[in-house]
Coordinates of C-alpha atoms and ligand atoms in Angstrom, one line a residue:
X173 CA 69.9 -26.6 21.6
X174 CA 67.2 -24.8 23.5
X175 CA 64.7 -27.6 23.1
X176 CA 64.9 -30.6 25.4
X177 CA 64.8 -33.9 23.6
X178 CA 61.8 -35.2 25.5
X179 CA 59.4 -32.7 23.8
X180 CA 60.3 -34.1 20.4
X181 CA 57.6 -36.5 19.2
X182 CA 59.1 -39.7 18.0
X183 CA 57.6 -43.1 17.0
X184 CA 57.4 -45.4 20.0
X185 CA 55.0 -47.3 22.2
X186 CA 53.0 -44.1 23.1
X187 CA 51.8 -43.2 19.6
X188 CA 48.9 -45.7 19.3
X189 CA 47.6 -44.4 22.6
X190 CA 47.8 -40.8 21.3
X191 CA 46.0 -41.9 18.1
X192 CA 43.2 -43.5 20.1
X193 CA 42.8 -40.4 22.3
X194 CA 42.5 -38.2 19.2
X195 CA 39.9 -40.6 17.7
X196 CA 37.9 -40.4 21.0
X197 CA 38.1 -36.7 21.1
X198 CA 37.0 -36.4 17.5
X199 CA 34.0 -38.6 18.1
X200 CA 33.1 -36.6 21.2
X201 CA 33.3 -33.4 19.3
X202 CA 31.1 -34.7 16.5
X203 CA 28.6 -35.8 19.1
X204 CA 28.6 -32.4 20.7
X205 CA 28.1 -30.8 17.4
X206 CA 25.1 -32.8 16.5
X207 CA 23.6 -31.9 19.9
X208 CA 24.2 -28.2 19.2
X209 CA 22.5 -28.5 15.8
X210 CA 19.4 -30.0 17.2
X211 CA 19.1 -27.1 19.6
X212 CA 16.8 -24.7 17.9
X213 CA 18.5 -21.6 19.2
X214 CA 21.8 -22.4 17.6
X215 CA 23.0 -19.8 15.2
X216 CA 24.0 -20.9 11.8
X217 CA 27.3 -19.7 10.5
X218 CA 28.6 -22.4 8.2
X219 CA 27.1 -24.1 5.2
X220 CA 28.6 -27.4 6.4
X221 CA 26.3 -27.4 9.4
X222 CA 23.4 -26.6 7.2
X223 CA 23.9 -29.7 5.2
X224 CA 23.0 -31.8 8.2
X225 CA 19.9 -29.8 9.2
X226 CA 16.5 -31.4 8.7
X227 CA 14.4 -30.2 5.8
X228 CA 12.1 -27.3 6.5
X229 CA 8.9 -28.4 8.2
X230 CA 6.8 -25.5 7.2
X231 CA 5.3 -25.9 3.8
X232 CA 2.6 -23.8 2.3
X233 CA 1.0 -23.1 -1.0
X234 CA 3.6 -20.4 -1.7
X235 CA 6.4 -22.9 -1.1
X236 CA 4.8 -25.4 -3.5
X237 CA 4.4 -22.8 -6.3
X238 CA 8.1 -22.0 -6.0
X239 CA 7.3 -18.3 -6.4
X240 CA 7.4 -17.2 -2.9
X241 CA 8.9 -13.9 -1.8
X242 CA 10.0 -13.0 1.7
X243 CA 9.5 -10.2 4.2
X244 CA 12.1 -9.8 6.9
X245 CA 11.7 -7.3 9.7
X246 CA 14.8 -8.1 11.8
X247 CA 16.1 -10.7 14.1
X248 CA 14.4 -9.6 17.3
X249 CA 10.9 -8.3 17.9
X250 CA 11.0 -4.7 19.2
X251 CA 14.7 -5.0 20.1
X252 CA 16.8 -4.0 17.1
X253 CA 20.4 -3.8 18.4
X254 CA 19.1 -3.6 22.0
X255 CA 19.6 -6.0 24.9
X256 CA 16.8 -8.2 25.8
X257 CA 16.8 -6.5 29.2
X258 CA 15.2 -3.4 27.7
X259 CA 12.5 -5.3 25.8
X260 CA 8.8 -5.0 26.4
X261 CA 6.6 -7.8 27.7
X262 CA 4.8 -10.6 25.9
X263 CA 1.7 -8.5 25.1
X264 CA 3.8 -5.8 23.4
X265 CA 5.8 -8.3 21.5
X266 CA 2.7 -10.1 20.3
X267 CA 1.1 -6.9 19.1
X268 CA 4.3 -6.2 17.2
X269 CA 4.5 -9.7 15.7
X270 CA 0.9 -9.5 14.7
X271 CA 1.6 -6.3 12.9
X272 CA 4.4 -7.8 11.0
X273 CA 2.4 -10.9 10.1
X274 CA -0.4 -8.7 8.8
X275 CA 2.0 -6.9 6.5
X276 CA 3.2 -10.3 5.2
X277 CA -0.4 -11.2 4.5
X278 CA -1.0 -7.9 2.8
X279 CA 2.1 -8.3 0.6
X280 CA 1.5 -12.0 0.1
X281 CA 5.0 -12.8 1.2
X282 CA 6.4 -15.4 3.5
X283 CA 7.3 -13.8 6.8
X284 CA 10.8 -14.5 8.2
X285 CA 10.3 -14.9 11.9
X286 CA 12.9 -14.2 14.5
X287 CA 14.0 -17.5 15.8
X288 CA 14.2 -16.2 19.3
X289 CA 12.1 -14.0 21.5
X290 CA 13.4 -11.7 24.2
X291 CA 12.2 -12.3 27.8
X292 CA 12.6 -9.3 29.9
X293 CA 13.7 -10.5 33.3
X294 CA 11.1 -8.1 34.8
X295 CA 8.5 -10.4 33.2
X296 CA 10.1 -13.6 34.1
X297 CA 9.6 -14.1 37.8
X298 CA 9.1 -17.7 38.7
X299 CA 6.8 -17.1 41.7
X300 CA 3.3 -17.8 40.2
X301 CA 3.8 -21.6 40.1
X302 CA 4.6 -21.7 43.8
X303 CA 2.7 -18.8 45.3
X304 CA 0.5 -20.9 47.6
X305 CA 3.6 -22.6 49.1
X306 CA 6.2 -21.1 51.4
X307 CA 6.8 -17.4 51.5
X308 CA 7.3 -14.7 48.8
X309 CA 9.9 -15.9 46.3
X310 CA 12.0 -13.7 44.2
X311 CA 13.2 -16.6 42.1
X312 CA 13.3 -15.9 38.4
X313 CA 13.9 -18.1 35.4
X314 CA 17.5 -17.4 34.2
X315 CA 17.1 -17.1 30.5
X316 CA 16.7 -13.7 28.8
X317 CA 15.4 -15.2 25.6
X318 CA 13.8 -18.3 24.4
X319 CA 13.3 -20.0 21.0
X320 CA 10.2 -18.9 19.1
X321 CA 9.3 -22.6 18.5
X322 CA 9.0 -23.2 22.2
X323 CA 6.2 -20.6 22.3
X324 CA 4.4 -20.9 19.0
X325 CA 3.4 -23.6 16.5
X326 CA 4.9 -22.6 13.2
X327 CA 2.8 -25.1 11.2
X328 CA -0.3 -23.7 12.7
X329 CA 0.7 -20.1 11.9
X330 CA 1.7 -21.1 8.4
X331 CA -1.8 -22.2 7.8
X332 CA -2.8 -18.5 7.8
X333 CA 0.5 -16.7 7.1
X334 CA 3.4 -18.7 5.7
X335 CA 6.4 -18.3 8.0
X336 CA 10.0 -19.5 8.2
X337 CA 12.4 -19.0 11.0
X338 CA 15.5 -16.9 10.5
X339 CA 17.8 -19.8 11.6
X340 CA 16.4 -22.2 9.0
X341 CA 18.1 -23.8 6.1
X342 CA 15.5 -22.3 3.8
X343 CA 16.3 -18.8 4.9
X344 CA 20.0 -19.4 4.4
X345 CA 19.3 -20.6 0.9
X346 CA 17.0 -17.7 0.2
X347 CA 19.9 -15.4 1.2
X348 CA 22.2 -17.1 -1.2
X349 CA 19.7 -16.9 -4.1
X350 CA 19.2 -13.2 -3.4
X351 CA 22.9 -12.6 -3.7
X352 CA 22.9 -14.2 -7.1
X353 CA 19.9 -12.1 -8.2
X354 CA 21.9 -8.9 -7.2
X355 CA 19.6 -5.8 -7.6
X356 CA 16.5 -7.9 -7.8
X357 CA 17.4 -10.0 -4.8
X358 CA 16.9 -7.9 -1.8
X359 CA 16.4 -4.3 -0.8
X360 CA 16.5 -2.6 2.5
X361 CA 13.5 -0.3 2.8
X362 CA 12.6 2.2 5.5
X363 CA 9.5 4.4 5.7
X364 CA 8.0 3.0 2.5
X365 CA 4.3 2.5 2.7
X366 CA 2.7 -0.9 2.6
X367 CA 0.8 -0.1 -0.6
X368 CA 4.0 1.1 -2.3
X369 CA 5.7 -2.2 -1.3
X370 CA 2.9 -4.1 -2.9
X371 CA 2.2 -2.1 -6.0
X372 CA 5.4 -0.4 -7.0
X373 CA 7.3 -2.9 -9.1
X374 CA 10.6 -1.6 -7.8
X375 CA 9.7 -3.5 -4.6
X376 CA 7.1 -6.0 -5.6
X377 CA 9.5 -8.0 -7.7
X378 CA 12.2 -8.3 -5.0
X379 CA 12.8 -11.7 -3.5
X380 CA 13.4 -10.2 -0.1
X381 CA 12.1 -7.0 1.4
X382 CA 14.2 -6.2 4.3
X383 CA 12.3 -3.6 6.3
X384 CA 13.5 -1.6 9.2
X385 CA 10.5 -1.5 11.5
X386 CA 10.1 1.2 14.1
X387 CA 13.1 0.9 16.5
X388 CA 10.8 1.5 19.5
X389 CA 8.0 -1.0 18.7
X390 CA 7.2 -2.9 15.6
X391 CA 3.5 -2.3 16.1
X392 CA 4.1 1.4 15.4
X393 CA 4.1 0.3 11.7
X394 CA 0.4 -0.6 12.1
X395 CA -0.8 3.0 12.7
X396 CA -4.4 2.4 11.9
X397 CA -4.9 -0.3 14.5
X398 CA -7.9 1.6 15.7
X399 CA -9.6 1.2 12.3
X400 CA -11.2 -2.1 12.7
X401 CA -11.6 -2.8 9.0
X402 CA -7.8 -2.4 8.6
X403 CA -7.1 -5.2 11.1
X404 CA -6.6 -8.5 9.3
X405 CA -5.5 -10.7 12.3
X406 CA -7.6 -10.6 15.4
X407 CA -6.1 -10.1 18.9
X408 CA -6.8 -13.8 19.6
X409 CA -4.7 -15.0 16.7
X410 CA -1.3 -15.5 18.4
X411 CA -2.8 -16.7 21.7
X412 CA -4.4 -19.6 19.8
X413 CA -1.2 -20.4 17.9
X414 CA 0.6 -21.6 20.9
X415 CA 3.1 -24.5 20.7
X416 CA 1.5 -27.9 20.9
X417 CA 3.0 -29.0 24.2
X418 CA 1.6 -25.9 25.8
X419 CA -1.8 -26.4 24.2
X420 CA -1.8 -29.9 25.5
X421 CA -1.0 -28.9 29.0
X422 CA -3.8 -26.3 28.9
X423 CA -6.3 -28.9 27.7
X424 CA -5.3 -31.3 30.4
X425 CA -5.8 -28.6 33.1
X426 CA -9.1 -27.5 31.5
X427 CA -10.3 -31.1 31.6
X428 CA -9.5 -31.4 35.3
X429 CA -11.2 -28.0 36.1
X430 CA -14.3 -29.2 34.3
X431 CA -17.0 -26.5 34.4
X432 CA -15.2 -23.3 35.7
X433 CA -15.0 -19.6 35.7
X434 CA -11.8 -17.5 35.7
X435 CA -10.4 -14.2 36.8
X436 CA -7.2 -12.5 35.7
X437 CA -5.9 -10.4 38.6
X438 CA -3.2 -8.1 37.6
X439 CA -1.3 -6.5 40.4
X440 CA 2.5 -6.1 40.6
X441 CA 3.7 -3.6 38.1
X442 CA 0.3 -2.1 37.5
X443 CA -0.3 -1.0 41.2
X444 CA 3.1 0.7 41.5
X445 CA 3.0 4.2 43.1
X446 CA 5.4 7.0 43.1
X447 CA 5.6 10.0 45.4
X448 CA 4.7 13.5 44.1
X449 CA 6.7 16.5 45.3
X450 CA 4.6 16.7 48.5
X451 CA 5.5 13.1 49.3
X452 CA 2.0 11.8 48.5
X453 CA 1.7 8.4 46.7
X454 CA 0.3 8.6 43.2
X455 CA -0.6 6.0 40.7
X456 CA -1.8 5.7 37.1
X457 CA -4.6 3.3 38.1
X458 CA -6.1 4.8 41.3
X459 CA -8.7 2.0 42.0
X460 CA -6.8 -1.1 40.9
X461 CA -5.0 -1.9 44.1
X462 CA -8.4 -1.7 45.9
X463 CA -10.4 -3.5 43.2
X464 CA -7.9 -6.5 43.1
X465 CA -8.2 -7.2 46.9
X466 CA -10.2 -10.3 47.6
X467 CA -13.0 -8.5 49.5
X468 CA -13.6 -6.2 46.6
X469 CA -13.4 -9.0 44.1
X470 CA -16.0 -11.0 46.1
X471 CA -18.3 -8.0 45.9
X472 CA -17.7 -7.2 42.3
X473 CA -18.1 -10.7 40.8
X474 CA -21.1 -11.7 42.9
X475 CA -23.5 -10.9 40.1
X476 CA -21.5 -12.8 37.5
X477 CA -20.2 -15.9 39.3
X478 CA -22.7 -17.9 41.3
X479 CA -21.7 -19.3 44.7
X480 CA -20.1 -22.8 44.6
X481 CA -18.5 -22.4 41.2
X482 CA -14.9 -23.4 40.5
X483 CA -12.9 -20.2 40.1
X484 CA -9.5 -20.3 38.4
X485 CA -7.3 -17.4 39.5
X486 CA -4.4 -16.2 37.3
X487 CA -2.4 -13.5 39.0
X488 CA 1.0 -12.0 39.4
X489 CA 0.3 -11.4 43.1
X490 CA 2.9 -13.3 45.1
X491 CA 1.7 -13.0 48.7
X492 CA 0.7 -16.5 49.8
X493 CA -3.0 -16.9 50.6
X494 CA -3.7 -13.4 49.2
X495 CA -7.0 -14.6 47.6
X496 CA -8.0 -17.1 50.3
X497 CA -11.0 -15.1 51.3
X498 CA -12.6 -15.9 48.0
X499 CA -12.9 -19.5 49.1
X500 CA -15.9 -18.5 51.3
X501 CA -17.9 -18.6 48.1
X502 CA -15.9 -20.4 45.5
X503 CA -13.7 -23.5 45.0
X504 CA -10.4 -21.9 44.1
X505 CA -7.8 -23.2 41.7
X506 CA -4.4 -21.7 40.7
X507 CA -1.5 -22.7 38.5
X508 CA 0.1 -24.2 41.6
X509 CA -2.7 -26.8 41.8
X510 CA -1.4 -28.2 38.5
X511 CA 2.3 -27.9 39.0
X512 CA 2.6 -31.7 38.2
X513 CA 1.4 -30.9 34.6
X514 CA 3.1 -27.5 34.3
X515 CA 6.6 -28.2 35.7
X516 CA 7.6 -30.6 33.0
X517 CA 6.7 -28.2 30.1
X518 CA 7.3 -24.7 31.5
X519 CA 10.7 -23.1 31.2
X520 CA 9.7 -19.4 31.4
X521 CA 7.0 -17.1 32.4
X522 CA 5.8 -16.5 28.8
X523 CA 5.0 -20.2 28.4
X524 CA 3.1 -20.2 31.8
X525 CA 1.2 -17.1 30.8
X526 CA 0.3 -18.6 27.4
X527 CA -1.1 -21.7 29.1
X528 CA -3.0 -19.6 31.7
X529 CA -4.4 -17.5 28.8
X530 CA -5.8 -20.6 27.2
X531 CA -7.3 -21.7 30.5
X532 CA -8.9 -18.3 30.9
X533 CA -10.3 -18.4 27.4
X534 CA -11.9 -21.7 28.2
X535 CA -13.8 -20.4 31.2
X536 CA -17.5 -20.2 31.1
X537 CA -17.4 -16.7 32.6
X538 CA -14.1 -14.8 32.4
X539 CA -13.4 -11.5 34.2
X540 CA -10.3 -9.5 33.3
X541 CA -8.6 -6.9 35.4
X542 CA -9.3 -4.1 33.0
X543 CA -12.1 -3.8 30.5
X544 CA -10.8 -4.8 27.0
X545 CA -12.6 -4.4 23.8
X546 CA -13.8 -8.0 23.6
X547 CA -14.5 -8.7 27.3
X548 CA -17.7 -7.8 29.0
X549 CA -16.6 -8.1 32.6
X550 CA -13.7 -6.5 34.5
X551 CA -12.6 -6.2 38.1
X552 CA -12.0 -2.4 37.8
X553 CA -13.5 0.5 35.9
X554 CA -10.1 2.2 35.7
X555 CA -8.8 2.5 32.1
X556 CA -5.9 0.2 31.3
X557 CA -4.2 2.8 29.1
X558 CA -3.3 5.8 31.2
X559 CA 0.2 7.2 30.8
X560 CA -0.2 10.7 32.0
X561 CA -2.5 11.4 34.9
X562 CA -1.0 10.3 38.2
X563 CA -3.7 10.1 40.8
X564 CA -4.0 9.4 44.5
X565 CA -5.0 5.8 45.1
X566 CA -8.5 5.2 46.5
X567 CA -9.0 2.4 49.0
X568 CA -12.6 3.0 50.3
X569 CA -15.8 1.5 48.9
X570 CA -17.6 4.9 48.8
X571 CA -15.5 6.0 45.9
X572 CA -16.8 3.1 43.8
X573 CA -18.3 4.2 40.5
X574 CA -16.3 7.4 40.2
Ligands
NAG694 C1 18.7 -6.0 6.4 O1 19.1 -4.6 6.4 C2 19.9 -4.3 7.5 C3 20.2 -2.8 7.5 O2 20.7 -2.4 6.3 C4 21.2 -5.1 7.5 O3 22.0 -4.8 8.5 C5 20.9 -6.6 7.4 O4 22.0 -7.4 7.2 C6 19.9 -6.9 6.3 N1 19.5 -8.3 6.4 C7 19.2 -9.1 5.4 C8 18.8 -10.5 5.7 O5 19.2 -8.7 4.2
NAG695 C1 -9.8 1.8 7.4 O1 -9.2 0.7 6.7 C2 -9.7 0.4 5.4 C3 -9.1 -0.9 4.9 O2 -7.7 -0.8 5.0 C4 -9.5 1.6 4.5 O3 -10.0 1.3 3.2 C5 -10.1 2.8 5.1 O4 -9.8 4.0 4.3 C6 -9.6 3.1 6.5 N1 -10.4 4.2 7.2 C7 -9.8 5.2 7.8 C8 -10.7 6.2 8.4 O5 -8.6 5.3 7.8
NAG696 C1 3.0 4.8 49.7 O1 3.4 3.7 49.0 C2 4.4 2.9 49.7 C3 4.9 1.8 48.7 O2 3.8 1.3 47.9 C4 3.7 2.3 50.9 O3 4.6 1.5 51.6 C5 3.2 3.4 51.8 O4 2.5 2.8 52.9 C6 2.3 4.3 51.0 N1 1.9 5.5 51.8 C7 0.7 5.9 52.1 C8 0.5 7.0 53.0 O5 -0.3 5.3 51.6
NAG697 C1 -6.0 -26.0 44.9 O1 -5.1 -26.1 46.0 C2 -5.7 -25.5 47.2 C3 -4.6 -25.5 48.2 O2 -3.9 -26.7 48.2 C4 -6.9 -26.3 47.6 O3 -7.5 -25.8 48.8 C5 -7.9 -26.3 46.5 O4 -9.0 -27.1 46.8 C6 -7.3 -26.8 45.2 N1 -8.2 -26.6 44.1 C7 -8.6 -27.5 43.2 C8 -9.6 -27.1 42.2 O5 -8.2 -28.7 43.3

């Protein structure tokens, strides 16, 4: 026989030990499983796992009436089938999410939210928290996505637009129901207008409308964004729907800051230059590098921020002490002053930015880098949106006002 006898299992003194070991392993596995289930990012693949999930937390009038219908745009904002590496930053993704939520409101459907949001590593540098400490840090947070619930408060959003997450028990059940309904269950639509989706009974009676949004950016679906009467949700909607623990951290910091003003100083990506064919540096924002230097900021904000005020500086500039000059007139504060509050709640740059955004919103006077529709003050007169004209950067004061 080719098999040695010792490999044969036979009843003997070792079997109770093996039995015990199997029991322990089984318990450990069960425990591991329950941990996985409680992690919000876990993808659902088996109905067995669903049984043990908590009931859906997000109730709304639609849910209660039992007649709700659903709108699904895909499982990643702006990144259908793409890697998170190529995704746009938070601002773009929020514009896109807002566009989708507006459509759900228009269609009076529950929106099925992607359960995770991509974090482009380019926008996930860790440095801001520590920039007043030692040296320039290239440290980044490792994750390339995070759970939607770690960023936004689904209950709060549902108060305006009912939403469910695409990893929820509810969504799984809706999927099952739609299969039973066959042709009336779900349809995949592309390039159908919003009005058609609402008024044409071919679509309006469907349980699920599965829409392929623009593969570049979801917000391309909201073409008349410039028509203010067509905008249902204001720009400030998502920034105010931030997850509770982030809102609490912002409130705590605002409390400590007391009566304060704030500036948002965008540098980094926005001051990038590239050489033209004569080897001369050119940029899309010729004055921003100059206008975001402390001596120019000091001059520019003099008329808006009186001497002695507390000034909160939110910036992606990573050179230590870059803004120190401003302390000749103001009491300066950065995120790094509040790392004891931030460190325990922050896992990525989007969360940090969301908190800083709430702090900036709470300032008595707020000055943004670029002039936006709803802000009166800006550090520069350059236009934020310029994608074509590459100009030679200007560093001298004489050029101001051109
Ligand atoms: C939505 O449509 C896409 C494209 O046909 C398909 O791959 C996806 O499985 C559909 N999702 C749902 C939830 O119906
Ligand atoms: C602006 O939006 C409103 C509401 O959707 C619409 O009735 C109106 O025709 C739009 N105006 C233009 C110029 O597109
Ligand atoms: C051009 O840009 C590079 C990189 O930003 C910089 O190091 C260099 O000093 C600039 N050259 C001139 C002439 O301003
Ligand atoms: C923030 O920290 C800096 C450097 O440690 C300090 O000079 C400044 O006074 C602090 N600001 C506030 C508002 O506590």
